[in-house]
Amino acid sequence: MAGSIEELAETRDGVALTSALAVDRKALIESFEVVMDRATRQPRLVLEVAGRLLKDFASITLGNSDIAPTPKDARFKDASWQENGLYRRLGQSYLAWSHAVDDWLAKSGLDGINRERARFILDIMKDLGAPMNTLLGNPEAMQKLVETGGRSVWQGITNYIEDIRHNHGYPAVADRHAFELGKDVAATPGTVVYRNELLEVIQYRPTTATVQSVPLLYVFSQVNRFYLGDLTPDRSLFRQLLDAGIQVFAVSWRNPTEEHKQWGSTAYAEGDDSRRRSGA
C-alpha cells in the first residue's frame, strides 16, 4: 500500500478516493497546502480560470453549451444525463468545473512531486464534487428509490453502518455474509503442515492415486488470503492442479492485529526464511 504521495505518484491509476484510503492524513494536508500556496501566489491565474468557468456556467444555463462527457465515462451512462435538461446542465456544470481545475493545474507551473501532490488532492476534490455521488444528483439512484419505495435508501444506510462496524468505515466491495469459509470459499481439503508466528503452510489433499514428484508452493502477497487460489469449488485453481496429479502447497499469512503493528516487510521475509530453513 502506498504510505505517502511520493509512493502514490508511481501508481496513480484508479479512482482518487480509493487511493486516498492508503494515504495518511498528514500527506493529504500537505497536498492541500501545496495547492493553496500556489493558488495564493498566482491570483491572476485563479481569476483567469474562474472567469472562463463563469462563462461556461452562463452558456450551460442558457442551454448553449456543447460540453459533454467522453463516451468512456461510465458515470454518465444513464440516458437522463442527455435527455433531462436539469441533469444535463448539472453534468455539464460538473465537467466545466473539472476542466477548470485541470486547466489551473496545467498552467500552475508545479512540477515534480509537488505536481503529483496537487493532482492527487484535486482528483479527490473532483470525485467528492461529482453529482452522481449524491442521491439527488444521481438519476439511477433516484429511479431505484422510486422503484423500491425507498428501500434502496434504507439498504444503503444499513450498508454504511455495516462498513463502520466491520470495515473501518471503508466501503465494502462484497457482502461479508454471502460466503461461508470452507463451504463456498476455500472448500478444497487440506492440512496445516507448518506454522509459525507469521504464517501457516497448507498441504492440499491429493485427488489422484499418484502425484508428480515436484510440488507447487503458492505464496500470495500479504494482503491476499490463501484461498485466492481456491475460490468456489468449480473455479478452484488448486482443485484443478490436484486433479492433474500435482501436489499443491499454499502459504496462509496471519491476519495481523494491533499487537503486530511493528511488522514490516523485514518481518515477513524473516518469517519465510525461517520456514525454508525448517524444510517445510
PDB file of C-alpha atoms in Angstrom:
ATOM      1  CA  MET A   1       0.000   0.000   0.000  1.00  0.00           C
ATOM      2  CA  ALA A   2       1.103   3.494  -0.671  1.00  0.00           C
ATOM      3  CA  GLY A   3       2.007   5.320   2.509  1.00  0.00           C
ATOM      4  CA  SER A   4       2.777   8.697   1.004  1.00  0.00           C
ATOM      5  CA  ILE A   5       2.022  10.838  -2.019  1.00  0.00           C
ATOM      6  CA  GLU A   6       5.539  10.143  -3.275  1.00  0.00           C
ATOM      7  CA  GLU A   7       4.800   6.409  -3.441  1.00  0.00           C
ATOM      8  CA  LEU A   8       1.344   7.039  -4.822  1.00  0.00           C
ATOM      9  CA  ALA A   9       2.792   9.072  -7.693  1.00  0.00           C
ATOM     10  CA  GLU A  10       4.188   5.848  -9.120  1.00  0.00           C
ATOM     11  CA  THR A  11       0.756   4.167  -9.149  1.00  0.00           C
ATOM     12  CA  ARG A  12      -1.871   6.842  -9.696  1.00  0.00           C
ATOM     13  CA  ASP A  13      -4.198   4.735 -11.821  1.00  0.00           C
ATOM     14  CA  GLY A  14      -7.708   4.313 -10.454  1.00  0.00           C
ATOM     15  CA  VAL A  15     -10.178   6.397  -8.539  1.00  0.00           C
ATOM     16  CA  ALA A  16      -8.656   9.043  -6.316  1.00  0.00           C
ATOM     17  CA  LEU A  17     -10.893   8.274  -3.360  1.00  0.00           C
ATOM     18  CA  THR A  18      -9.846   4.645  -3.449  1.00  0.00           C
ATOM     19  CA  SER A  19      -6.191   5.650  -3.458  1.00  0.00           C
ATOM     20  CA  ALA A  20      -6.787   8.054  -0.594  1.00  0.00           C
ATOM     21  CA  LEU A  21      -7.637   5.162   1.707  1.00  0.00           C
ATOM     22  CA  ALA A  22      -3.954   4.208   1.728  1.00  0.00           C
ATOM     23  CA  VAL A  23      -2.564   7.694   2.432  1.00  0.00           C
ATOM     24  CA  ASP A  24      -2.314   9.193   5.899  1.00  0.00           C
ATOM     25  CA  ARG A  25      -3.973  12.428   6.928  1.00  0.00           C
ATOM     26  CA  LYS A  26      -0.697  14.319   7.109  1.00  0.00           C
ATOM     27  CA  ALA A  27       0.050  13.549   3.450  1.00  0.00           C
ATOM     28  CA  LEU A  28      -3.395  14.777   2.427  1.00  0.00           C
ATOM     29  CA  ILE A  29      -2.972  18.008   4.373  1.00  0.00           C
ATOM     30  CA  GLU A  30       0.450  18.604   2.840  1.00  0.00           C
ATOM     31  CA  SER A  31      -1.001  18.080  -0.637  1.00  0.00           C
ATOM     32  CA  PHE A  32      -3.788  20.554   0.061  1.00  0.00           C
ATOM     33  CA  GLU A  33      -1.228  23.071   1.307  1.00  0.00           C
ATOM     34  CA  VAL A  34       0.699  22.765  -1.972  1.00  0.00           C
ATOM     35  CA  VAL A  35      -2.433  23.728  -3.918  1.00  0.00           C
ATOM     36  CA  MET A  36      -3.385  26.604  -1.622  1.00  0.00           C
ATOM     37  CA  ASP A  37       0.141  28.006  -1.558  1.00  0.00           C
ATOM     38  CA  ARG A  38       0.395  28.048  -5.347  1.00  0.00           C
ATOM     39  CA  ALA A  39      -3.123  29.477  -5.768  1.00  0.00           C
ATOM     40  CA  THR A  40      -2.449  32.377  -3.383  1.00  0.00           C
ATOM     41  CA  ARG A  41       0.794  33.149  -5.206  1.00  0.00           C
ATOM     42  CA  GLN A  42      -0.972  33.249  -8.586  1.00  0.00           C
ATOM     43  CA  PRO A  43      -4.198  35.235  -8.087  1.00  0.00           C
ATOM     44  CA  ARG A  44      -4.220  36.333 -11.737  1.00  0.00           C
ATOM     45  CA  LEU A  45      -4.286  32.730 -12.938  1.00  0.00           C
ATOM     46  CA  VAL A  46      -7.066  31.889 -10.474  1.00  0.00           C
ATOM     47  CA  LEU A  47      -9.155  34.818 -11.739  1.00  0.00           C
ATOM     48  CA  GLU A  48      -8.469  33.861 -15.351  1.00  0.00           C
ATOM     49  CA  VAL A  49      -9.633  30.282 -14.829  1.00  0.00           C
ATOM     50  CA  ALA A  50     -12.609  31.402 -12.732  1.00  0.00           C
ATOM     51  CA  GLY A  51     -13.650  33.868 -15.423  1.00  0.00           C
ATOM     52  CA  ARG A  52     -13.742  31.184 -18.102  1.00  0.00           C
ATOM     53  CA  LEU A  53     -15.659  28.918 -15.743  1.00  0.00           C
ATOM     54  CA  LEU A  54     -18.318  31.581 -15.164  1.00  0.00           C
ATOM     55  CA  LYS A  55     -18.718  31.973 -18.931  1.00  0.00           C
ATOM     56  CA  ASP A  56     -19.174  28.217 -19.226  1.00  0.00           C
ATOM     57  CA  PHE A  57     -21.794  28.285 -16.458  1.00  0.00           C
ATOM     58  CA  ALA A  58     -23.695  31.033 -18.280  1.00  0.00           C
ATOM     59  CA  SER A  59     -23.633  29.076 -21.534  1.00  0.00           C
ATOM     60  CA  ILE A  60     -24.803  25.947 -19.728  1.00  0.00           C
ATOM     61  CA  THR A  61     -27.671  27.800 -18.055  1.00  0.00           C
ATOM     62  CA  LEU A  62     -28.857  29.147 -21.412  1.00  0.00           C
ATOM     63  CA  GLY A  63     -28.641  25.688 -22.958  1.00  0.00           C
ATOM     64  CA  ASN A  64     -25.959  26.695 -25.457  1.00  0.00           C
ATOM     65  CA  SER A  65     -23.059  24.633 -24.133  1.00  0.00           C
ATOM     66  CA  ASP A  66     -21.584  21.741 -26.090  1.00  0.00           C
ATOM     67  CA  ILE A  67     -19.679  20.353 -23.086  1.00  0.00           C
ATOM     68  CA  ALA A  68     -20.226  16.597 -22.953  1.00  0.00           C
ATOM     69  CA  PRO A  69     -18.669  13.608 -21.201  1.00  0.00           C
ATOM     70  CA  THR A  70     -16.416  11.265 -23.126  1.00  0.00           C
ATOM     71  CA  PRO A  71     -18.060   8.056 -24.376  1.00  0.00           C
ATOM     72  CA  LYS A  72     -15.898   6.051 -21.964  1.00  0.00           C
ATOM     73  CA  ASP A  73     -17.079   7.949 -18.870  1.00  0.00           C
ATOM     74  CA  ALA A  74     -19.392   5.360 -17.291  1.00  0.00           C
ATOM     75  CA  ARG A  75     -20.612   7.856 -14.703  1.00  0.00           C
ATOM     76  CA  PHE A  76     -22.839   9.426 -17.357  1.00  0.00           C
ATOM     77  CA  LYS A  77     -24.174   6.229 -18.933  1.00  0.00           C
ATOM     78  CA  ASP A  78     -27.753   6.873 -17.803  1.00  0.00           C
ATOM     79  CA  ALA A  79     -29.812   8.478 -20.580  1.00  0.00           C
ATOM     80  CA  SER A  80     -31.062  11.166 -18.179  1.00  0.00           C
ATOM     81  CA  TRP A  81     -27.707  12.942 -18.437  1.00  0.00           C
ATOM     82  CA  GLN A  82     -28.547  13.754 -22.059  1.00  0.00           C
ATOM     83  CA  GLU A  83     -32.355  13.714 -22.171  1.00  0.00           C
ATOM     84  CA  ASN A  84     -33.246  15.508 -18.946  1.00  0.00           C
ATOM     85  CA  GLY A  85     -32.494  19.234 -19.099  1.00  0.00           C
ATOM     86  CA  LEU A  86     -31.786  19.526 -15.369  1.00  0.00           C
ATOM     87  CA  TYR A  87     -29.417  16.583 -15.236  1.00  0.00           C
ATOM     88  CA  ARG A  88     -27.751  17.620 -18.498  1.00  0.00           C
ATOM     89  CA  ARG A  89     -26.963  21.059 -17.077  1.00  0.00           C
ATOM     90  CA  LEU A  90     -25.848  19.535 -13.785  1.00  0.00           C
ATOM     91  CA  GLY A  91     -23.461  17.191 -15.570  1.00  0.00           C
ATOM     92  CA  GLN A  92     -22.140  19.933 -17.840  1.00  0.00           C
ATOM     93  CA  SER A  93     -21.531  22.205 -14.853  1.00  0.00           C
ATOM     94  CA  TYR A  94     -19.566  19.489 -13.102  1.00  0.00           C
ATOM     95  CA  LEU A  95     -17.492  18.788 -16.213  1.00  0.00           C
ATOM     96  CA  ALA A  96     -16.829  22.509 -16.717  1.00  0.00           C
ATOM     97  CA  TRP A  97     -15.603  22.794 -13.141  1.00  0.00           C
ATOM     98  CA  SER A  98     -13.429  19.667 -13.532  1.00  0.00           C
ATOM     99  CA  HIS A  99     -11.911  21.081 -16.722  1.00  0.00           C
ATOM    100  CA  ALA A 100     -11.210  24.365 -14.931  1.00  0.00           C
ATOM    101  CA  VAL A 101      -9.395  22.518 -12.155  1.00  0.00           C
ATOM    102  CA  ASP A 102      -7.283  20.635 -14.695  1.00  0.00           C
ATOM    103  CA  ASP A 103      -6.614  23.872 -16.586  1.00  0.00           C
ATOM    104  CA  TRP A 104      -5.367  25.588 -13.445  1.00  0.00           C
ATOM    105  CA  LEU A 105      -3.024  22.698 -12.661  1.00  0.00           C
ATOM    106  CA  ALA A 106      -1.647  22.644 -16.210  1.00  0.00           C
ATOM    107  CA  LYS A 107      -0.806  26.370 -16.015  1.00  0.00           C
ATOM    108  CA  SER A 108       0.270  26.486 -12.367  1.00  0.00           C
ATOM    109  CA  GLY A 109       3.920  25.769 -13.043  1.00  0.00           C
ATOM    110  CA  LEU A 110       4.020  22.999 -10.464  1.00  0.00           C
ATOM    111  CA  ASP A 111       6.323  20.144 -11.368  1.00  0.00           C
ATOM    112  CA  GLY A 112       7.842  17.011  -9.916  1.00  0.00           C
ATOM    113  CA  ILE A 113       6.388  15.589  -6.741  1.00  0.00           C
ATOM    114  CA  ASN A 114       4.521  18.819  -5.919  1.00  0.00           C
ATOM    115  CA  ARG A 115       2.612  18.471  -9.181  1.00  0.00           C
ATOM    116  CA  GLU A 116       1.703  14.891  -8.277  1.00  0.00           C
ATOM    117  CA  ARG A 117       0.605  16.002  -4.816  1.00  0.00           C
ATOM    118  CA  ALA A 118      -1.578  18.718  -6.296  1.00  0.00           C
ATOM    119  CA  ARG A 119      -3.034  16.366  -8.896  1.00  0.00           C
ATOM    120  CA  PHE A 120      -3.847  13.810  -6.224  1.00  0.00           C
ATOM    121  CA  ILE A 121      -5.730  16.177  -3.916  1.00  0.00           C
ATOM    122  CA  LEU A 122      -7.511  17.831  -6.853  1.00  0.00           C
ATOM    123  CA  ASP A 123      -8.643  14.440  -8.147  1.00  0.00           C
ATOM    124  CA  ILE A 124     -10.100  13.727  -4.717  1.00  0.00           C
ATOM    125  CA  MET A 125     -11.911  17.068  -4.767  1.00  0.00           C
ATOM    126  CA  LYS A 126     -13.332  16.310  -8.213  1.00  0.00           C
ATOM    127  CA  ASP A 127     -14.587  12.930  -7.044  1.00  0.00           C
ATOM    128  CA  LEU A 128     -16.144  14.467  -3.947  1.00  0.00           C
ATOM    129  CA  GLY A 129     -17.872  17.082  -6.096  1.00  0.00           C
ATOM    130  CA  ALA A 130     -19.292  14.604  -8.605  1.00  0.00           C
ATOM    131  CA  PRO A 131     -23.111  14.917  -8.576  1.00  0.00           C
ATOM    132  CA  MET A 132     -23.599  11.188  -9.119  1.00  0.00           C
ATOM    133  CA  ASN A 133     -22.063  10.623  -5.686  1.00  0.00           C
ATOM    134  CA  THR A 134     -25.179  12.144  -4.126  1.00  0.00           C
ATOM    135  CA  LEU A 135     -28.725  10.813  -4.070  1.00  0.00           C
ATOM    136  CA  LEU A 136     -30.442  13.759  -5.749  1.00  0.00           C
ATOM    137  CA  GLY A 137     -27.643  14.156  -8.290  1.00  0.00           C
ATOM    138  CA  ASN A 138     -27.753  10.526  -9.406  1.00  0.00           C
ATOM    139  CA  PRO A 139     -30.636   9.703 -11.777  1.00  0.00           C
ATOM    140  CA  GLU A 140     -30.076   5.962 -11.433  1.00  0.00           C
ATOM    141  CA  ALA A 141     -30.254   6.176  -7.642  1.00  0.00           C
ATOM    142  CA  MET A 142     -33.399   8.292  -7.821  1.00  0.00           C
ATOM    143  CA  GLN A 143     -35.033   5.789 -10.170  1.00  0.00           C
ATOM    144  CA  LYS A 144     -34.115   2.958  -7.799  1.00  0.00           C
ATOM    145  CA  LEU A 145     -35.563   4.960  -4.916  1.00  0.00           C
ATOM    146  CA  VAL A 146     -38.901   5.190  -6.716  1.00  0.00           C
ATOM    147  CA  GLU A 147     -38.895   1.556  -7.853  1.00  0.00           C
ATOM    148  CA  THR A 148     -38.180   0.190  -4.368  1.00  0.00           C
ATOM    149  CA  GLY A 149     -40.409   2.575  -2.478  1.00  0.00           C
ATOM    150  CA  GLY A 150     -37.462   3.918  -0.515  1.00  0.00           C
ATOM    151  CA  ARG A 151     -35.999   0.537   0.424  1.00  0.00           C
ATOM    152  CA  SER A 152     -32.831   1.213  -1.586  1.00  0.00           C
ATOM    153  CA  VAL A 153     -32.019   4.172   0.665  1.00  0.00           C
ATOM    154  CA  TRP A 154     -32.627   2.095   3.769  1.00  0.00           C
ATOM    155  CA  GLN A 155     -30.347  -0.619   2.388  1.00  0.00           C
ATOM    156  CA  GLY A 156     -27.676   1.978   1.702  1.00  0.00           C
ATOM    157  CA  ILE A 157     -27.868   3.248   5.275  1.00  0.00           C
ATOM    158  CA  THR A 158     -27.633  -0.336   6.536  1.00  0.00           C
ATOM    159  CA  ASN A 159     -24.561  -0.968   4.377  1.00  0.00           C
ATOM    160  CA  TYR A 160     -22.961   2.226   5.681  1.00  0.00           C
ATOM    161  CA  ILE A 161     -23.490   1.145   9.284  1.00  0.00           C
ATOM    162  CA  GLU A 162     -22.018  -2.272   8.459  1.00  0.00           C
ATOM    163  CA  ASP A 163     -18.966  -0.606   6.910  1.00  0.00           C
ATOM    164  CA  ILE A 164     -18.452   1.484  10.038  1.00  0.00           C
ATOM    165  CA  ARG A 165     -18.787  -1.522  12.324  1.00  0.00           C
ATOM    166  CA  HIS A 166     -16.802  -4.077  10.353  1.00  0.00           C
ATOM    167  CA  ASN A 167     -14.694  -2.317   7.724  1.00  0.00           C
ATOM    168  CA  HIS A 168     -13.279   0.792   9.457  1.00  0.00           C
ATOM    169  CA  GLY A 169     -15.773   2.962   7.588  1.00  0.00           C
ATOM    170  CA  TYR A 170     -14.430   1.999   4.162  1.00  0.00           C
ATOM    171  CA  PRO A 171     -16.927   0.816   1.513  1.00  0.00           C
ATOM    172  CA  ALA A 172     -17.049  -2.983   1.376  1.00  0.00           C
ATOM    173  CA  VAL A 173     -16.506  -4.487  -2.066  1.00  0.00           C
ATOM    174  CA  ALA A 174     -18.517  -7.634  -1.281  1.00  0.00           C
ATOM    175  CA  ASP A 175     -21.191  -8.927   1.064  1.00  0.00           C
ATOM    176  CA  ARG A 176     -19.281 -10.372   4.013  1.00  0.00           C
ATOM    177  CA  HIS A 177     -22.196 -12.712   4.770  1.00  0.00           C
ATOM    178  CA  ALA A 178     -22.594 -14.102   1.247  1.00  0.00           C
ATOM    179  CA  PHE A 179     -19.903 -16.788   1.522  1.00  0.00           C
ATOM    180  CA  GLU A 180     -19.023 -19.360   4.147  1.00  0.00           C
ATOM    181  CA  LEU A 181     -15.352 -20.255   4.515  1.00  0.00           C
ATOM    182  CA  GLY A 182     -14.855 -23.949   3.889  1.00  0.00           C
ATOM    183  CA  LYS A 183     -18.148 -24.301   2.024  1.00  0.00           C
ATOM    184  CA  ASP A 184     -18.431 -21.657  -0.686  1.00  0.00           C
ATOM    185  CA  VAL A 185     -14.805 -20.494  -0.475  1.00  0.00           C
ATOM    186  CA  ALA A 186     -11.648 -22.494   0.368  1.00  0.00           C
ATOM    187  CA  ALA A 187     -13.528 -25.794   0.255  1.00  0.00           C
ATOM    188  CA  THR A 188     -10.648 -27.956  -1.013  1.00  0.00           C
ATOM    189  CA  PRO A 189      -9.498 -30.324   1.793  1.00  0.00           C
ATOM    190  CA  GLY A 190      -6.029 -29.740   3.187  1.00  0.00           C
ATOM    191  CA  THR A 191      -3.854 -29.925   6.293  1.00  0.00           C
ATOM    192  CA  VAL A 192      -1.600 -27.398   8.017  1.00  0.00           C
ATOM    193  CA  VAL A 193       1.891 -28.926   7.894  1.00  0.00           C
ATOM    194  CA  TYR A 194       3.866 -25.951   9.240  1.00  0.00           C
ATOM    195  CA  ARG A 195       3.078 -22.957  11.424  1.00  0.00           C
ATOM    196  CA  ASN A 196       4.982 -20.017  12.897  1.00  0.00           C
ATOM    197  CA  GLU A 197       4.009 -16.579  14.187  1.00  0.00           C
ATOM    198  CA  LEU A 198       3.591 -15.143  10.704  1.00  0.00           C
ATOM    199  CA  LEU A 199       2.190 -17.900   8.553  1.00  0.00           C
ATOM    200  CA  GLU A 200       0.902 -21.409   8.035  1.00  0.00           C
ATOM    201  CA  VAL A 201       1.750 -23.782   5.196  1.00  0.00           C
ATOM    202  CA  ILE A 202      -1.188 -25.812   3.918  1.00  0.00           C
ATOM    203  CA  GLN A 203      -0.784 -29.095   2.058  1.00  0.00           C
ATOM    204  CA  TYR A 204      -3.837 -29.934  -0.035  1.00  0.00           C
ATOM    205  CA  ARG A 205      -5.096 -33.496  -0.127  1.00  0.00           C
ATOM    206  CA  PRO A 206      -4.266 -35.266  -3.420  1.00  0.00           C
ATOM    207  CA  THR A 207      -7.201 -36.411  -5.530  1.00  0.00           C
ATOM    208  CA  THR A 208      -5.268 -38.876  -7.700  1.00  0.00           C
ATOM    209  CA  ALA A 209      -3.680 -42.239  -6.914  1.00  0.00           C
ATOM    210  CA  THR A 210      -0.230 -40.970  -7.923  1.00  0.00           C
ATOM    211  CA  VAL A 211       1.249 -37.478  -7.901  1.00  0.00           C
ATOM    212  CA  GLN A 212       4.132 -35.748  -9.616  1.00  0.00           C
ATOM    213  CA  SER A 213       7.365 -35.613  -7.629  1.00  0.00           C
ATOM    214  CA  VAL A 214       7.790 -31.836  -7.886  1.00  0.00           C
ATOM    215  CA  PRO A 215       5.150 -29.915  -5.882  1.00  0.00           C
ATOM    216  CA  LEU A 216       3.890 -26.366  -6.323  1.00  0.00           C
ATOM    217  CA  LEU A 217       4.049 -23.862  -3.453  1.00  0.00           C
ATOM    218  CA  TYR A 218       1.855 -20.779  -3.796  1.00  0.00           C
ATOM    219  CA  VAL A 219       2.947 -17.705  -1.828  1.00  0.00           C
ATOM    220  CA  PHE A 220       0.408 -14.916  -2.220  1.00  0.00           C
ATOM    221  CA  SER A 221       1.121 -11.329  -1.198  1.00  0.00           C
ATOM    222  CA  GLN A 222       0.445 -10.479   2.433  1.00  0.00           C
ATOM    223  CA  VAL A 223      -2.708  -8.524   1.583  1.00  0.00           C
ATOM    224  CA  ASN A 224      -4.314 -11.577  -0.057  1.00  0.00           C
ATOM    225  CA  ARG A 225      -5.709 -14.730   1.505  1.00  0.00           C
ATOM    226  CA  PHE A 226      -4.590 -18.233   0.615  1.00  0.00           C
ATOM    227  CA  TYR A 227      -7.996 -19.083  -0.836  1.00  0.00           C
ATOM    228  CA  LEU A 228      -7.376 -16.719  -3.736  1.00  0.00           C
ATOM    229  CA  GLY A 229      -6.316 -19.942  -5.465  1.00  0.00           C
ATOM    230  CA  ASP A 230      -9.244 -21.889  -4.043  1.00  0.00           C
ATOM    231  CA  LEU A 231     -12.409 -19.921  -4.694  1.00  0.00           C
ATOM    232  CA  THR A 232     -15.711 -21.658  -5.388  1.00  0.00           C
ATOM    233  CA  PRO A 233     -15.357 -25.430  -5.962  1.00  0.00           C
ATOM    234  CA  ASP A 234     -15.991 -25.099  -9.702  1.00  0.00           C
ATOM    235  CA  ARG A 235     -13.433 -22.283 -10.029  1.00  0.00           C
ATOM    236  CA  SER A 236     -10.621 -23.541  -7.822  1.00  0.00           C
ATOM    237  CA  LEU A 237      -7.135 -23.431  -9.309  1.00  0.00           C
ATOM    238  CA  PHE A 238      -5.865 -25.717  -6.547  1.00  0.00           C
ATOM    239  CA  ARG A 239      -8.543 -28.330  -7.236  1.00  0.00           C
ATOM    240  CA  GLN A 240      -7.681 -28.365 -10.944  1.00  0.00           C
ATOM    241  CA  LEU A 241      -3.992 -28.846 -10.161  1.00  0.00           C
ATOM    242  CA  LEU A 242      -4.764 -31.658  -7.732  1.00  0.00           C
ATOM    243  CA  ASP A 243      -6.940 -33.381 -10.316  1.00  0.00           C
ATOM    244  CA  ALA A 244      -3.959 -33.171 -12.689  1.00  0.00           C
ATOM    245  CA  GLY A 245      -1.798 -35.065 -10.196  1.00  0.00           C
ATOM    246  CA  ILE A 246       0.182 -32.079  -8.921  1.00  0.00           C
ATOM    247  CA  GLN A 247       0.989 -31.682  -5.229  1.00  0.00           C
ATOM    248  CA  VAL A 248      -0.166 -28.270  -4.008  1.00  0.00           C
ATOM    249  CA  PHE A 249       1.028 -26.259  -1.016  1.00  0.00           C
ATOM    250  CA  ALA A 250      -0.012 -22.698  -0.122  1.00  0.00           C
ATOM    251  CA  VAL A 251       1.092 -20.105   2.417  1.00  0.00           C
ATOM    252  CA  SER A 252      -1.633 -18.619   4.599  1.00  0.00           C
ATOM    253  CA  TRP A 253      -0.481 -15.349   6.161  1.00  0.00           C
ATOM    254  CA  ARG A 254      -1.633 -14.499   9.654  1.00  0.00           C
ATOM    255  CA  ASN A 255      -4.167 -11.696   9.816  1.00  0.00           C
ATOM    256  CA  PRO A 256      -2.254  -9.093  11.894  1.00  0.00           C
ATOM    257  CA  THR A 257      -3.891  -7.244  14.753  1.00  0.00           C
ATOM    258  CA  GLU A 258      -2.905  -4.213  16.821  1.00  0.00           C
ATOM    259  CA  GLU A 259      -0.242  -6.216  18.658  1.00  0.00           C
ATOM    260  CA  HIS A 260       1.528  -6.893  15.354  1.00  0.00           C
ATOM    261  CA  LYS A 261       1.729  -3.270  14.219  1.00  0.00           C
ATOM    262  CA  GLN A 262       5.532  -3.399  14.230  1.00  0.00           C
ATOM    263  CA  TRP A 263       5.571  -5.996  11.471  1.00  0.00           C
ATOM    264  CA  GLY A 264       7.063  -4.818   8.204  1.00  0.00           C
ATOM    265  CA  SER A 265       8.469  -6.403   5.071  1.00  0.00           C
ATOM    266  CA  THR A 266      11.562  -7.481   7.018  1.00  0.00           C
ATOM    267  CA  ALA A 267       9.466  -9.462   9.490  1.00  0.00           C
ATOM    268  CA  TYR A 268       7.698 -11.287   6.670  1.00  0.00           C
ATOM    269  CA  ALA A 269      10.977 -12.007   4.888  1.00  0.00           C
ATOM    270  CA  GLU A 270      12.495 -13.404   8.088  1.00  0.00           C
ATOM    271  CA  GLY A 271       9.395 -15.488   8.702  1.00  0.00           C
ATOM    272  CA  ASP A 272       9.596 -17.013   5.236  1.00  0.00           C
ATOM    273  CA  ASP A 273      13.325 -17.624   5.686  1.00  0.00           C
ATOM    274  CA  SER A 274      12.567 -19.461   8.928  1.00  0.00           C
ATOM    275  CA  ARG A 275      10.071 -21.639   7.050  1.00  0.00           C
ATOM    276  CA  ARG A 276      12.635 -22.509   4.374  1.00  0.00           C
ATOM    277  CA  ARG A 277      15.325 -23.367   6.943  1.00  0.00           C
ATOM    278  CA  SER A 278      12.912 -25.704   8.695  1.00  0.00           C
ATOM    279  CA  GLY A 279      12.439 -27.659   5.475  1.00  0.00           C
ATOM    280  CA  ALA A 280       8.688 -27.060   5.387  1.00  0.00           C
TER     281      ALA A 280
END
